[in-house]
JSON list of C-alpha atoms in Angstrom, two decimals:
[
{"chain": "A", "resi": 1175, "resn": "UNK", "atom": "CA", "xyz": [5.34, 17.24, 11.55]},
{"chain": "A", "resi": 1176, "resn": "UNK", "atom": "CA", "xyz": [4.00, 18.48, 8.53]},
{"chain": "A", "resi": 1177, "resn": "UNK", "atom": "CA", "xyz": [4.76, 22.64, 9.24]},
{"chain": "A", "resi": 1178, "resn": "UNK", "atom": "CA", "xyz": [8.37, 21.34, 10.49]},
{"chain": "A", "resi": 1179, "resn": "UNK", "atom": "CA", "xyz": [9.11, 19.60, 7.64]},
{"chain": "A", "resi": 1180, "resn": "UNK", "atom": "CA", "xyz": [7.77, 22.78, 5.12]},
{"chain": "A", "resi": 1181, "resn": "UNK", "atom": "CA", "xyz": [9.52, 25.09, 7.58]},
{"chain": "A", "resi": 1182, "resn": "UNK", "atom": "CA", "xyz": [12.51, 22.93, 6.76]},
{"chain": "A", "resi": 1183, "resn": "UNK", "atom": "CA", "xyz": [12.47, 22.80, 2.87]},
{"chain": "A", "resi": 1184, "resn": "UNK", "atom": "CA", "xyz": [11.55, 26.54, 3.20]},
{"chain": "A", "resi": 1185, "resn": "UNK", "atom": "CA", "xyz": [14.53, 27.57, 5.29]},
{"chain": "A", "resi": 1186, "resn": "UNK", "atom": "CA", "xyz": [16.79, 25.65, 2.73]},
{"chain": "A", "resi": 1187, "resn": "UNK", "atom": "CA", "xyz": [15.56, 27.69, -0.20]},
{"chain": "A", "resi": 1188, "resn": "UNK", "atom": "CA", "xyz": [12.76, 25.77, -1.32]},
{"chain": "A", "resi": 1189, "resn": "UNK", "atom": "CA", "xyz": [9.49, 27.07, -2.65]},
{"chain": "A", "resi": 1190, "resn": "UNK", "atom": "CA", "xyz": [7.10, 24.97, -1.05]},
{"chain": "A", "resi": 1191, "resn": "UNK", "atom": "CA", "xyz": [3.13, 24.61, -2.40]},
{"chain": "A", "resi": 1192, "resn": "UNK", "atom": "CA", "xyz": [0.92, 23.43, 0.13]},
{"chain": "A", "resi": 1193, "resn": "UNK", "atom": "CA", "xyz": [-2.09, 21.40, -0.54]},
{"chain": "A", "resi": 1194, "resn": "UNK", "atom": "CA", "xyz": [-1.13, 19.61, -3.76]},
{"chain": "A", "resi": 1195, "resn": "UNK", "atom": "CA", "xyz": [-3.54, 17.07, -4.66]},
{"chain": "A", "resi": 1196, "resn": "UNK", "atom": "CA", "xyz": [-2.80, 14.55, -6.97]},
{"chain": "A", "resi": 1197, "resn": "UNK", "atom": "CA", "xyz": [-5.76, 13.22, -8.47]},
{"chain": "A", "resi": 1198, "resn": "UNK", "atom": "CA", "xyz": [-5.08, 9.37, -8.23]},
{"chain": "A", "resi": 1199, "resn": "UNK", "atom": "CA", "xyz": [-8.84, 7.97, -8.06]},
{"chain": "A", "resi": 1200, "resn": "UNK", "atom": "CA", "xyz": [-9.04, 6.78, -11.33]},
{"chain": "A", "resi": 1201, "resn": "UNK", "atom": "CA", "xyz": [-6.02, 4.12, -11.25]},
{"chain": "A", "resi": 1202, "resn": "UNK", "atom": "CA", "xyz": [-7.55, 2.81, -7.54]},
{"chain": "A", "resi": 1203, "resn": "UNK", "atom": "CA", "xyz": [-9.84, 0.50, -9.82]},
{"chain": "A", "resi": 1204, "resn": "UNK", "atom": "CA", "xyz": [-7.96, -1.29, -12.38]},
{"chain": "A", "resi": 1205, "resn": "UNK", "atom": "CA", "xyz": [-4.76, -1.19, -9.49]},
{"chain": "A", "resi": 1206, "resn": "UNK", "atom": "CA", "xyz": [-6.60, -3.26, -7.00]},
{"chain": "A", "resi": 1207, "resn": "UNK", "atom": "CA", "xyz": [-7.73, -5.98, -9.51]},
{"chain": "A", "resi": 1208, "resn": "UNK", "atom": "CA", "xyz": [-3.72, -6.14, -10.50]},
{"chain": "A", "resi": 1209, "resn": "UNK", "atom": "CA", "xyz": [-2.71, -6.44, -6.71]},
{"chain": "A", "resi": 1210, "resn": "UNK", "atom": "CA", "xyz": [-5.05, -9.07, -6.71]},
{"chain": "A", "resi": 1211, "resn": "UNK", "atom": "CA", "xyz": [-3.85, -11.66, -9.24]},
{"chain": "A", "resi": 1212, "resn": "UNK", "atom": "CA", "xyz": [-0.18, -10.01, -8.58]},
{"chain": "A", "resi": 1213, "resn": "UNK", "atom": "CA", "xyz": [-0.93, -11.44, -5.00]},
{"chain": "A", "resi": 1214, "resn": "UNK", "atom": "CA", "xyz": [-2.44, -14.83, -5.74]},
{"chain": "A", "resi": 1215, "resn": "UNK", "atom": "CA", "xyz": [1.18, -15.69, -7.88]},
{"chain": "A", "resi": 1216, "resn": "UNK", "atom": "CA", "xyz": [3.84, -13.82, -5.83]},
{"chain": "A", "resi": 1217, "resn": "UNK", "atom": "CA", "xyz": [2.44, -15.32, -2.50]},
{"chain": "A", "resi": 1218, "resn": "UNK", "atom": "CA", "xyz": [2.74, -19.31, -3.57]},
{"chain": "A", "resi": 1219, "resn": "UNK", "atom": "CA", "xyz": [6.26, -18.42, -5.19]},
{"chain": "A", "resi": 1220, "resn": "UNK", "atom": "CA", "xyz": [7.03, -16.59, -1.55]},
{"chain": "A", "resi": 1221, "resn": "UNK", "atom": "CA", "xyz": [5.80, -19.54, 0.15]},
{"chain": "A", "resi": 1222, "resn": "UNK", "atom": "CA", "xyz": [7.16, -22.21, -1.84]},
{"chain": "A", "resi": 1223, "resn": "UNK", "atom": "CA", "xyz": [10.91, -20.30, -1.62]},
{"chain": "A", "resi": 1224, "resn": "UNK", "atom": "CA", "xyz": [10.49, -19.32, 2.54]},
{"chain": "A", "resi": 1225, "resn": "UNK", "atom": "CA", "xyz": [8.42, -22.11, 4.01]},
{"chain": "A", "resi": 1226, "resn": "UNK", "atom": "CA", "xyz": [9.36, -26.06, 4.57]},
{"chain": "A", "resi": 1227, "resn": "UNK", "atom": "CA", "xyz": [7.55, -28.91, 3.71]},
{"chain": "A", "resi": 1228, "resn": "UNK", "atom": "CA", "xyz": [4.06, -29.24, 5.61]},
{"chain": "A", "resi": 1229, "resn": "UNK", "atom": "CA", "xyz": [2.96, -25.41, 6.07]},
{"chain": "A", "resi": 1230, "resn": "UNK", "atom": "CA", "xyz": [1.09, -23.47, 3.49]},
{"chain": "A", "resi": 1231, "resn": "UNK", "atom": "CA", "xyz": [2.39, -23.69, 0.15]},
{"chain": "A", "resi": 1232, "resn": "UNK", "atom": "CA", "xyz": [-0.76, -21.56, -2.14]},
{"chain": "A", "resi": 1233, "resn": "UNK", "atom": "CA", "xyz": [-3.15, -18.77, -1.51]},
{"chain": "A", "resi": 1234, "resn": "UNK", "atom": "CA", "xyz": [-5.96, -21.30, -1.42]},
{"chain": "A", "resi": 1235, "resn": "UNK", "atom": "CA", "xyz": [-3.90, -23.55, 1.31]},
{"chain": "A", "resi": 1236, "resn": "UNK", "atom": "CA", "xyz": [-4.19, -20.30, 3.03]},
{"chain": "A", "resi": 1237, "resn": "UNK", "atom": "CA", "xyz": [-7.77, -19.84, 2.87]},
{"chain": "A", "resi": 1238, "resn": "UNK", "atom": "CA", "xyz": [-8.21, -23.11, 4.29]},
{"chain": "A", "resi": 1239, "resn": "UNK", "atom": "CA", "xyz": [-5.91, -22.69, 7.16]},
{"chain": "A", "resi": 1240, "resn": "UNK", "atom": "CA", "xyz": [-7.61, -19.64, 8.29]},
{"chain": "A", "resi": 1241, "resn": "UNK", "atom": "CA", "xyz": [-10.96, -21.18, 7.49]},
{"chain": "A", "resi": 1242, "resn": "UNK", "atom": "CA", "xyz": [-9.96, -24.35, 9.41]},
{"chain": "A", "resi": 1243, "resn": "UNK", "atom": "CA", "xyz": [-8.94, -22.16, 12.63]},
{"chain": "A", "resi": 1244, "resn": "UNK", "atom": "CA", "xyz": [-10.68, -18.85, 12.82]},
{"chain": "A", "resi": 1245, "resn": "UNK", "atom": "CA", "xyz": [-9.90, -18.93, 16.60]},
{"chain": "A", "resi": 1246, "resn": "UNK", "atom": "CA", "xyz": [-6.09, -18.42, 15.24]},
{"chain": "A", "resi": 1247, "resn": "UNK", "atom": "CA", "xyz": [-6.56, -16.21, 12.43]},
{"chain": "A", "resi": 1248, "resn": "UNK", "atom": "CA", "xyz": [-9.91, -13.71, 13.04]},
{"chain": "A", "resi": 1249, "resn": "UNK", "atom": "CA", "xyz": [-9.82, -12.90, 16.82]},
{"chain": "A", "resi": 1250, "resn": "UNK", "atom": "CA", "xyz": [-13.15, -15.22, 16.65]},
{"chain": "A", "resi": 1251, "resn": "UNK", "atom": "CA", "xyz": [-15.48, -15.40, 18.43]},
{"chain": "A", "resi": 1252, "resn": "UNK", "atom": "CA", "xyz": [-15.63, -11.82, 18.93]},
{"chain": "A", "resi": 1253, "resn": "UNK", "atom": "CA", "xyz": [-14.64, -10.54, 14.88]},
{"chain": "A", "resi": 1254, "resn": "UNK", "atom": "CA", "xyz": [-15.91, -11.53, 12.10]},
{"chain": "A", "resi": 1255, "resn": "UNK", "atom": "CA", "xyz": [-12.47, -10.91, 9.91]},
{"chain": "A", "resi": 1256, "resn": "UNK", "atom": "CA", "xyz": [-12.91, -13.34, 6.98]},
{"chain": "A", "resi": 1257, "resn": "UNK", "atom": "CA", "xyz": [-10.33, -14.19, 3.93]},
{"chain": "A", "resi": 1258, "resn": "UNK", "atom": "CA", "xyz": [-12.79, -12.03, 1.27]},
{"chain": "A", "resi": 1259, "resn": "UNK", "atom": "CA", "xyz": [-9.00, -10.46, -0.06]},
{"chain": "A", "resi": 1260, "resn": "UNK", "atom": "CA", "xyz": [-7.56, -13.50, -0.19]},
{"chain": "A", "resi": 1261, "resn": "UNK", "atom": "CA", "xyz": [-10.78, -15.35, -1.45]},
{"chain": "A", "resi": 1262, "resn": "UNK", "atom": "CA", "xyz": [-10.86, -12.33, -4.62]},
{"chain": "A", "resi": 1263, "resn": "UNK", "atom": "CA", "xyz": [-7.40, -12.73, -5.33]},
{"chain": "A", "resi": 1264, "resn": "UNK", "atom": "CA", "xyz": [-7.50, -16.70, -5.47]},
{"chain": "A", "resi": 1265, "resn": "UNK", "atom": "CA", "xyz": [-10.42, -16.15, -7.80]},
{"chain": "A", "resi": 1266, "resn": "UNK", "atom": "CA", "xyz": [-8.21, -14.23, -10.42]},
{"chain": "A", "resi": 1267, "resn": "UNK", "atom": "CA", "xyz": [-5.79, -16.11, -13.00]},
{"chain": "A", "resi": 1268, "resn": "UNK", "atom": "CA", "xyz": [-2.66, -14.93, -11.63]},
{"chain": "A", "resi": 1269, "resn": "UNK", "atom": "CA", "xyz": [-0.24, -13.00, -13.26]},
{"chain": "A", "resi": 1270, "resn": "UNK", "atom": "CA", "xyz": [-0.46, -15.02, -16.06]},
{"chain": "A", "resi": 1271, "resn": "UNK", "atom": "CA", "xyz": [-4.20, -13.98, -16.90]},
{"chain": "A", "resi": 1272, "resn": "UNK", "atom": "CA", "xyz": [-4.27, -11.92, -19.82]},
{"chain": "A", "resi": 1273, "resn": "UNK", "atom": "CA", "xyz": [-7.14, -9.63, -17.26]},
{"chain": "A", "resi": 1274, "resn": "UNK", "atom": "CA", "xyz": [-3.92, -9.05, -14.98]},
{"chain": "A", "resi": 1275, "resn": "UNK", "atom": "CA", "xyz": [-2.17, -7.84, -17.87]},
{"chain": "A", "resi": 1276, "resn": "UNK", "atom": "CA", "xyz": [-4.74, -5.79, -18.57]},
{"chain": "A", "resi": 1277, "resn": "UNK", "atom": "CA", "xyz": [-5.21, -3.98, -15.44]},
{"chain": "A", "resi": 1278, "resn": "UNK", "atom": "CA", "xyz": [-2.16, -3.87, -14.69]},
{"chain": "A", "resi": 1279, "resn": "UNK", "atom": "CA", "xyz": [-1.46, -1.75, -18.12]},
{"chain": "A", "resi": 1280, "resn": "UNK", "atom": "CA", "xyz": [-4.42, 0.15, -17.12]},
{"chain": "A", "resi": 1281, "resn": "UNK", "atom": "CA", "xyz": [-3.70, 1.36, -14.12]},
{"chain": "A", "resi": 1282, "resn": "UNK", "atom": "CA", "xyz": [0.15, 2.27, -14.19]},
{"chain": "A", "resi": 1283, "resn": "UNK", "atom": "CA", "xyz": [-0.27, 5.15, -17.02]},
{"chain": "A", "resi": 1284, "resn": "UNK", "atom": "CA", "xyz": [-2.79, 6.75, -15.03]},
{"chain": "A", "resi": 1285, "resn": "UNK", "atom": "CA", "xyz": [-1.04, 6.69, -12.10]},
{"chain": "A", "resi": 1286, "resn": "UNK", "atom": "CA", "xyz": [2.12, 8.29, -13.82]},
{"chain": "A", "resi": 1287, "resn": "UNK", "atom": "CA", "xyz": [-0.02, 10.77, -15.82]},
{"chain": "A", "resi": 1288, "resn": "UNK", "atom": "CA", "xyz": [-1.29, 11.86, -12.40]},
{"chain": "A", "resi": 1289, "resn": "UNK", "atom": "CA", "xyz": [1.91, 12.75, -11.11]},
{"chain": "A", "resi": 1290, "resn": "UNK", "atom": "CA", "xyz": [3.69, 14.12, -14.23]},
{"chain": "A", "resi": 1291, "resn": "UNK", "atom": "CA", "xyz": [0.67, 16.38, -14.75]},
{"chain": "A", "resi": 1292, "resn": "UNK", "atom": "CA", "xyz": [0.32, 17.36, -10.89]},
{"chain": "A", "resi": 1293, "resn": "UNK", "atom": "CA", "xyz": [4.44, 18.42, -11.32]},
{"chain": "A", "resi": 1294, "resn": "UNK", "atom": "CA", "xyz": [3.77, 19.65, -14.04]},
{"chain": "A", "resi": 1295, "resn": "UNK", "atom": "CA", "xyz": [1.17, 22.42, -13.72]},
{"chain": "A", "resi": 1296, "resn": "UNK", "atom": "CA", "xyz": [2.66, 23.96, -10.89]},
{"chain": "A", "resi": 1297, "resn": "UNK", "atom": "CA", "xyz": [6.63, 24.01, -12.10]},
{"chain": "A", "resi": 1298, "resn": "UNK", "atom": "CA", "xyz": [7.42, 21.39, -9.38]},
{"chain": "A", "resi": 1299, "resn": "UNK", "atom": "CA", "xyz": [10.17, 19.48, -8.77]},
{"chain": "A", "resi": 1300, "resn": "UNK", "atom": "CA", "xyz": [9.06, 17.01, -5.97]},
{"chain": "A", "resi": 1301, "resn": "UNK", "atom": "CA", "xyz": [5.82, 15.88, -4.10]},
{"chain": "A", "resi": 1302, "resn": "UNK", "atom": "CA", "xyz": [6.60, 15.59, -0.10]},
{"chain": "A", "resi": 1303, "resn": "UNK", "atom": "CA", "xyz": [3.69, 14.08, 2.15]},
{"chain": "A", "resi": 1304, "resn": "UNK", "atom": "CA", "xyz": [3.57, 12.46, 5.21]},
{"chain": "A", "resi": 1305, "resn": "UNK", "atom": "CA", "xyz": [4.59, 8.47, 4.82]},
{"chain": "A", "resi": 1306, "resn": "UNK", "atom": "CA", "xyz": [1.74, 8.07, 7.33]},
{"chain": "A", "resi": 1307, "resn": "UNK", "atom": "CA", "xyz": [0.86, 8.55, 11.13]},
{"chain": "A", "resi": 1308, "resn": "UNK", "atom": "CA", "xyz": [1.95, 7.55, 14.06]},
{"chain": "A", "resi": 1309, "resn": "UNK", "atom": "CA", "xyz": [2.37, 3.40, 14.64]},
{"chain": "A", "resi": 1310, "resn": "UNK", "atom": "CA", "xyz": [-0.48, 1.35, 16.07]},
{"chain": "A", "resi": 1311, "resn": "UNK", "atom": "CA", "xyz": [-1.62, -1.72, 17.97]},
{"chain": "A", "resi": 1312, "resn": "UNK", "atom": "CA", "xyz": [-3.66, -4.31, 15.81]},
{"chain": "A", "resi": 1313, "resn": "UNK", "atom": "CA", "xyz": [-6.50, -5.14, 17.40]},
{"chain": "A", "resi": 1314, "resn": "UNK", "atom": "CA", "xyz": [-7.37, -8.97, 16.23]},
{"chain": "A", "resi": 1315, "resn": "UNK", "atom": "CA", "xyz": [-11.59, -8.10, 17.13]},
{"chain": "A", "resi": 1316, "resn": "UNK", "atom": "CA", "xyz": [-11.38, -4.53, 15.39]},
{"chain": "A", "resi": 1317, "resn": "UNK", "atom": "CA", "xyz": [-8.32, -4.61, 12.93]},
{"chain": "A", "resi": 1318, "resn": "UNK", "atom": "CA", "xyz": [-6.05, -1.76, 12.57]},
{"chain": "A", "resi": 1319, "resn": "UNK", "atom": "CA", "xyz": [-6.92, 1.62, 14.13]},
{"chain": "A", "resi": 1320, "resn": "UNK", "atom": "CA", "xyz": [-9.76, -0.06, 15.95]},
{"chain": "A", "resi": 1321, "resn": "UNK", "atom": "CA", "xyz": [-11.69, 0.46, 12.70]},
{"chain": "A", "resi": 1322, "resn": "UNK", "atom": "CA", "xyz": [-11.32, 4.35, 12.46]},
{"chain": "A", "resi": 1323, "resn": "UNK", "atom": "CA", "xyz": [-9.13, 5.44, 9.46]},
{"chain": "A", "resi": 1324, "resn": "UNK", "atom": "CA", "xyz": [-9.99, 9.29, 10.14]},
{"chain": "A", "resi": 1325, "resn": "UNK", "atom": "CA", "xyz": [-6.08, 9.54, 11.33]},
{"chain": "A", "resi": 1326, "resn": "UNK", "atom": "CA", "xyz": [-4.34, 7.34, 8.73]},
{"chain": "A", "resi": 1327, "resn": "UNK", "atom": "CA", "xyz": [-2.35, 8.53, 6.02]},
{"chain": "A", "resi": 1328, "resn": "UNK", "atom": "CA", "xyz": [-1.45, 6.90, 2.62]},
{"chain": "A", "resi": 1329, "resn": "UNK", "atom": "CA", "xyz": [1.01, 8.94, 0.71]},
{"chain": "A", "resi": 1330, "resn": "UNK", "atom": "CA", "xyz": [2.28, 5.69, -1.19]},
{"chain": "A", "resi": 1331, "resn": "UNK", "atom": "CA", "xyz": [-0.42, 5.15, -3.33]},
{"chain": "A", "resi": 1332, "resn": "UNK", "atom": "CA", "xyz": [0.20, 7.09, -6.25]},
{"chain": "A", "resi": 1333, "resn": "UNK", "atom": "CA", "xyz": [4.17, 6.36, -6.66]},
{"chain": "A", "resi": 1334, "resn": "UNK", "atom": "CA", "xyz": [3.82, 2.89, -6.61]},
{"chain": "A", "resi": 1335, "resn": "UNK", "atom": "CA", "xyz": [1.20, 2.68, -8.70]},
{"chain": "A", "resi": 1336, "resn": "UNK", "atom": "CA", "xyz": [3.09, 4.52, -11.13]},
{"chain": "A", "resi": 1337, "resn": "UNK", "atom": "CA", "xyz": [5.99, 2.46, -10.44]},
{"chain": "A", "resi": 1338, "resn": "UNK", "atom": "CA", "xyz": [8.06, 5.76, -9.64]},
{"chain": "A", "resi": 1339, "resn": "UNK", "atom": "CA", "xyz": [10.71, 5.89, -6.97]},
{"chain": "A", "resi": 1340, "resn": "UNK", "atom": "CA", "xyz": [9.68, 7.33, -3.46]},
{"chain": "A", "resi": 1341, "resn": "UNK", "atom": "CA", "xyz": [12.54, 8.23, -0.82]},
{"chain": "A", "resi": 1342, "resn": "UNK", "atom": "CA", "xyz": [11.13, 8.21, 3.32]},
{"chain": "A", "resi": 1343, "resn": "UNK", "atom": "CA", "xyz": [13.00, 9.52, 5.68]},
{"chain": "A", "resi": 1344, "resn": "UNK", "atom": "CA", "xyz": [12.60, 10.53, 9.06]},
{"chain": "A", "resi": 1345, "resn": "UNK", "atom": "CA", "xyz": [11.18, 13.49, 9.86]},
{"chain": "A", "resi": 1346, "resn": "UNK", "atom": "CA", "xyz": [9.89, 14.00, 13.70]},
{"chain": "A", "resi": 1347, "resn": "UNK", "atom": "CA", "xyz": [8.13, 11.61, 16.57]},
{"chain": "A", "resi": 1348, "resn": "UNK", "atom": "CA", "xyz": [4.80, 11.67, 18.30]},
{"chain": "A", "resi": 1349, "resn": "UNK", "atom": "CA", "xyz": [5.93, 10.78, 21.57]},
{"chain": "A", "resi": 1350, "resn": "UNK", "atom": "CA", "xyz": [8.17, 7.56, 21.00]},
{"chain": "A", "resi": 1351, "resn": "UNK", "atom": "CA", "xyz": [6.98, 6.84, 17.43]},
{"chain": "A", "resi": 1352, "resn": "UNK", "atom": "CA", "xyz": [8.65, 7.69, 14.81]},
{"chain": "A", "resi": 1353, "resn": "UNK", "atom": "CA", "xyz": [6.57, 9.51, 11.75]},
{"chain": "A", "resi": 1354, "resn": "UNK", "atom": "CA", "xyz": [8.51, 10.03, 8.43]},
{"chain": "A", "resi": 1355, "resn": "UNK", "atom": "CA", "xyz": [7.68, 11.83, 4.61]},
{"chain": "A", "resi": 1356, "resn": "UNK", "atom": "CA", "xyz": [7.67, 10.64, 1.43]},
{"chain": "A", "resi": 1357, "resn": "UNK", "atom": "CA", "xyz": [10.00, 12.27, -1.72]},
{"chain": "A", "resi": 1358, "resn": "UNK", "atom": "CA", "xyz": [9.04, 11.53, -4.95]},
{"chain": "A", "resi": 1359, "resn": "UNK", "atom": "CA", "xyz": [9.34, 12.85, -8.30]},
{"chain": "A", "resi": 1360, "resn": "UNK", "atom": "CA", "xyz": [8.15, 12.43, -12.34]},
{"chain": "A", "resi": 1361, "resn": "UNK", "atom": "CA", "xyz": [10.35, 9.46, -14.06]},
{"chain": "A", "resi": 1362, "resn": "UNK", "atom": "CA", "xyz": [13.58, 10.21, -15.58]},
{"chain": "A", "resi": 1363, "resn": "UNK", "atom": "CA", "xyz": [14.16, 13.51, -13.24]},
{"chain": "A", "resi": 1364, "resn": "UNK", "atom": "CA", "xyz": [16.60, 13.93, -10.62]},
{"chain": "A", "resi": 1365, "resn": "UNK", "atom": "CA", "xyz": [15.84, 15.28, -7.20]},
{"chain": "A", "resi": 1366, "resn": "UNK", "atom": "CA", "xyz": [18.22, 18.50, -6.48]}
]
């Protein structure tokens, strides 16, 4: 999918660079602790908009449902999936914790440094990249991919950390499944 799509942008007039990198390791830190206490506060405002009276209204009514029926929620007694995200993310302040604040002011500038630079030093207008493989089963005992990662791609990452616009669109199958790439570009550019 990857040579199609090049062969594509190439036969269209582009001048395509292959093998980028965008050197996005240093937000991954401060980013996760914001998803966290982003999470604990967006989840009970989802649930208390979406849910009625008598299901889960918090992340810690979460925790306990899972907790109080693992054979529902963990593929038990063959996994031993736990809540550990949701138990790190109930253990934040929510958005409203000055630390959330924090990383989150942390972790976008980096992010958007990262790709401004990475345009930047080689005159480019756009970053393409696969939006990721192939679709796949969940398995409940091994979780997603059956525990190997060596075939997933994550092309998402550094845009929305940065908070930058990224455009998918389709762009071949394997077999029935569809596979798409990613578009983005610096803020306050246009593609052409």
């Amino acid at each position: 999918m990857v040579n199609a799509t090049i062969a594509a942008l190439e036969a269209a007039g582009a001048t395509v660079i292959d093998g980028t990198r965008i050197p996005i390791e240093p937000a991954y830190g401060p980013e996760f602790e914001a998803l966290l206490c982003e999470f604990k506060t967006d989840i009970a405002a989802y649930l208390d908009a979406y849910t009625e009276a008598g299901y889960p209204k918090t992340l810690q009514d979460l925790i306990d449902f899972n907790n109080d029926n693992p054979e529902l929620e963990s593929g038990a007694p063959e996994s031993d999936w736990n809540s550990l995200i949701f138990e790190l993310a109930q253990a934040t302040g929510g958005r409203s914790d000055p630390a959330c604040t924090a990383a989150r002011a942390a972790a976008t500038p980096v992010a958007q440094a990262a790709i401004d630079d990475t345009l930047a030093a080689d005159d480019l207008d756009a970053i393409i990249a696969p939006t990721n493989g192939p679709a796949w089963v969940t398995d409940p005992v091994n979780g997603d991919l059956g525990g190997d990662f060596s075939t997933f791609v994550g092309s998402s990452g550094p845009t929305a950390i940065a908070g930058y616009a990224a455009i998918t669109v389709p762009a071949g199958y394997v077999g029935p499944l569809p596979l798409a790439s990613r578009s983005s570009v610096a803020a306050g550019t246009s593609q052409r």
